[in-house]
Amino acid sequence: MSIRVGEAAEAPSFAVASKELLKNDQLRRNVRNATGIIRGKRANVVGETPDWQQLRDAGHAIKEHTLRHLGDYLARFEENCIRAGGKVHWARDADEANAISIELIHRYTPDGKRAEVIKVKSMTTDEIGMNKALVTAGITPYETDLADLIVQLGDDKPSHIVVPALHRNRMEIRELFMRTMKLDELGTSPEDIAGAARVYLREKFLRVPIAISGANFAVAETGSVCVVESEGNGRMCVSLPRVLISVVGIEKIIPTFQDLEVFLQLLSRSATGERMNPYNSIWTGVVPGDGPREFHVILLDNGRTKVLADSASSETLDCIRCGACLNACPVYRQTGGHAYGSIYAGPIGAILTPQLQSMEHSTSLPYASSLCGACYEVCPVKINIPEILIHLREKIVDGQDHHGGMGTDFAEKAGMKVAAWAMSDAANLSTVRAAGRLAQIPFARNGVIHSLPGMLGQWTNTRDMPAIPAESFRQWWARRRQNVVPGGTK
Amino acid sequence: MISDSTARADILLKIRLAAGSHSDALETEYAALPRTYRQQGTSDRAAVLTMFTNRLRDYDAGVYRCNAAEIAETVAAAMDARGKTSLLRTGKLPQEWLPAKFRFFASDVRNANPSRDDLAWFAEVDQSEGVITGCFAAVAFTGTIILRHEDGNGSRALTLIPDYHLCVVLADQIVETVPEGLARLKGFETMPITTISGPSATADIEMTRVKGVHGPRFLDVIIVG
Amino acid sequence: MILYEANGPTISTVSARNGRLFARCVAIHWSLRISLFITCYNDVLFPKTGQAVVTVLERLGHTVEFRPTQTCCGQMHYNSGYHMDALPLMEKFLEDFHDAEVICIPSASCVSTIRDHYPVMAEKSGSKDLIRQVNEILPRVFEFSELLIDKLGVEDTGAYFPHVVTLHCSCHSLRSLGVGDKPERLLRNVKGLTFVPLEDYDQCCGFGGTFAVKNAEVSSAMAADKVKCILNTKAEVCAALDNSCLMQIGGTLGRDHAVTCTMHLAEILASTQSANGGTLA
Ligand code: SF4
């Protein structure tokens, strides 16, 4: 088995990676600026939707219902997709999905031609590291989403699940395009830059015979697949090539066509702050005379059944990858997406990556949050991300993950034990307080502590700390009781 | 051997172990899901048409209003405004929509000529000045046009490759809400469907909305009625 | 709205909720016996807040009790994943306050632990008894500003504080408790006080418990943003419902040698012309 989430297993911890990223002012400005704009747009279009909360309730309920009956709905999808002329494959993990794709691509590449594919933005194919696998197999993948193209040409990593290149500004992109597309001239407006991508990719759309897509939704009732996008690259990929291969996470199933009325509304407003994203393509199997002649679906597990097995956090699989939680997250807005070491960044990344791959590779992610709850507030399918973060912290502390006790560090454990003892009894608390009063003597000046050793030094590096005052509340209360008539007012 | 036949059984088994099996309750449970969101609009016709018009304008689409007798005239006006002399059209587009002073080429799908090479046809469509189609339904609340790819709506390639799309929307095709729009597709769900909300766009560069990347960069809509 | 308890009748302004109508009326009610859960960190680090709560509630004619066996709600252990250590603290809280009529907690995040996480913990423990105890205690738990406005119907506490004040809306008070504009209403009713709204008021200050040391750099960057907004208001005081946030904000302000200081809302409401003449903390 090789469950893989991009290269997240090899990534440094969040604390280490974020420390570096915080020094990159340009990147932080870009992230701040971009997330600020999407947040504003989202707030506007959510505000004008009178039934937003009801849509969220429905979205959450439909997703939870689907997960409870996932096996049945997958079987329905498979049956209906096959009936409509599609072919369905099942992949347990990243390697299996890549192997199936590679074999299909080789099969359908005309003899003597170079093996090439055009790709629609897909988190799932990023998750399984498909591009790398394709290149190793001698196949050239062309990313066609503008942001993905920017990431691919720049040999960069995506930093956001909806706008993967939001860490790059216009001038950086312009410079990259001029270099990689070998252009002598290129204007500086976003229109000019998008125009260069149009020319660069059009030739590929009209020529390359095989496309790879993900799916936003797969409808069990009809066997239909839905791809949501803005630029038209998705439409190009799912309708022009002779062969289309869609890699679909098993959690992308929704029961009926009617359910799209909920999710299409939730997704576009949450993701880009549009009332509806410019294009949705919905297709079912193969249609004679229109679109691909061969359609393959690869249903991917890659850790999802493991997530499903823990009822305390399985609602993670409700996610429709809108990215709203990233834009709302004050931690993400400081560091950008690369700190999360995974193609899944931000709050959803902090809960999804550790659950998909084995936890020991991502013990720092559940702590990459102040638990402020902004993610939960905006999530269109009402995933209680803070509660799941806490649940994952518990798993880490208990070393419950069956891959073995990674645990937390010793100092923290010891501190928590002392605190637990202190809080178990008011007398203990007073003892620990008194000890603290003594211990702070070398550090406290005028009621303020400017520097502390050890773990607490992490606090005092940038912030003052109040010293423990001479009298605690309960001491004051006891003193006052002696001086004041009981129960009376002063 | 392409996919390991044990993978399917394996995954379904793991799902059963993880989620349990409750197939008995499936239909009743589904029927009981909360759907308290708006399934029907409440605005009157005039307000719906105005809302649709405003949404399209927000998306930077060109919008024309006319009555049924003025379609050809309005098509001509739209084409003049864009400097077009000819457009591709689908075979089943009503002849009376097309003004005589311009040229319209029926350019339909492989149906017409199954042996024809796609790539040559794509190249031809790519050289065109644009395409004119009808639509299947439209949603005012989101400014969305729904194409069901057959007949007068054109094939997927035909409505995608050209840089200009002129779409004729009849007033009775316009509903207020998304649920009403998708409900119109009942019975046709398995046909290729595209929904279009404004011209193609991207905000990938500094979140600045840029009109037009790969899909038609210019969209004009004629609302009839 | 009929309130009970036995310290004799008092006259006060009550906002009664009747269907959709909000009516403000003068009502006669009995003063309440309010049990103060001071919380562990307020007890040790911020005793002034507790003193202020006592002052305000007594000024409004209520009786405050303090149960000396109390310690901690278990928030730090729970949020950090030490659930085996948090559970006995929940049990202790339930026992310490099982017969308290009204529990006042001047810390929104602790209230949120009790309201949002105690049910989860009880459920997970599988103990029917714990689930029942949690369900029974929840309606009696109030954050300080909730207590004033929802339970006591008081917006004007008779305070006097002639200073420019801004308000940081802590994440727990805003998103978990949903206190909305309650703290702001209380502040706006303080005589002499000039209220200035805070830009990005709903943004997290970056405290987050152990987050502040585990991811100290990110936490400090968040605090820096918050402090920038606070300094932009030119306020003399930044108030909040949580001293944990104020420790983060105040610690950053202090390091920057800013003149703006931090005060818990209760400390502002406790200030009157006669008491301390509204001097700064
Ligand atoms: S967790 Fe919720 S908000 Fe975050 S990406 Fe998924 S659906 Fe969107």
CSV table of C-alpha atoms and ligand atoms in Angstrom, one decimal, chain A residues 161 270 316 318-326 347-348 351 375 378-383 385, ligand 1:
chain,number,residue,atom,x,y,z
A,161,ILE,CA,-6.6,24.6,-3.3
A,270,SER,CA,-17.7,30.0,-1.2
A,316,THR,CA,-13.7,15.7,6.9
A,318,ASP,CA,-17.8,16.2,3.4
A,319,CYS,CA,-15.3,18.7,2.0
A,320,ILE,CA,-16.1,20.1,-1.4
A,321,ARG,CA,-12.7,21.8,-1.7
A,322,CYS,CA,-14.0,25.4,-1.9
A,323,GLY,CA,-11.0,26.9,-0.1
A,324,ALA,CA,-13.2,29.2,2.0
A,325,CYS,CA,-11.5,28.0,5.2
A,326,LEU,CA,-8.1,28.9,3.8
A,347,PRO,CA,-7.6,24.3,8.0
A,348,ILE,CA,-8.8,21.5,5.7
A,351,ILE,CA,-7.2,17.9,9.2
A,375,CYS,CA,-13.1,28.0,9.2
A,378,VAL,CA,-17.5,29.8,6.6
A,379,CYS,CA,-17.5,26.1,5.7
A,380,PRO,CA,-20.3,25.6,3.2
A,381,VAL,CA,-20.8,22.0,4.4
A,382,LYS,CA,-20.4,22.8,8.1
A,383,ILE,CA,-17.4,20.7,8.9
A,385,ILE,CA,-12.8,21.8,11.8
D,1,SF4,S1,-13.4,22.3,4.7
D,1,SF4,FE1,-15.2,23.4,4.2
D,1,SF4,S2,-14.5,25.5,3.8
D,1,SF4,FE2,-12.6,24.2,3.8
D,1,SF4,S3,-12.3,23.6,1.7
D,1,SF4,FE3,-13.6,22.0,2.5
D,1,SF4,S4,-15.7,22.6,2.1
D,1,SF4,FE4,-14.4,24.5,1.8
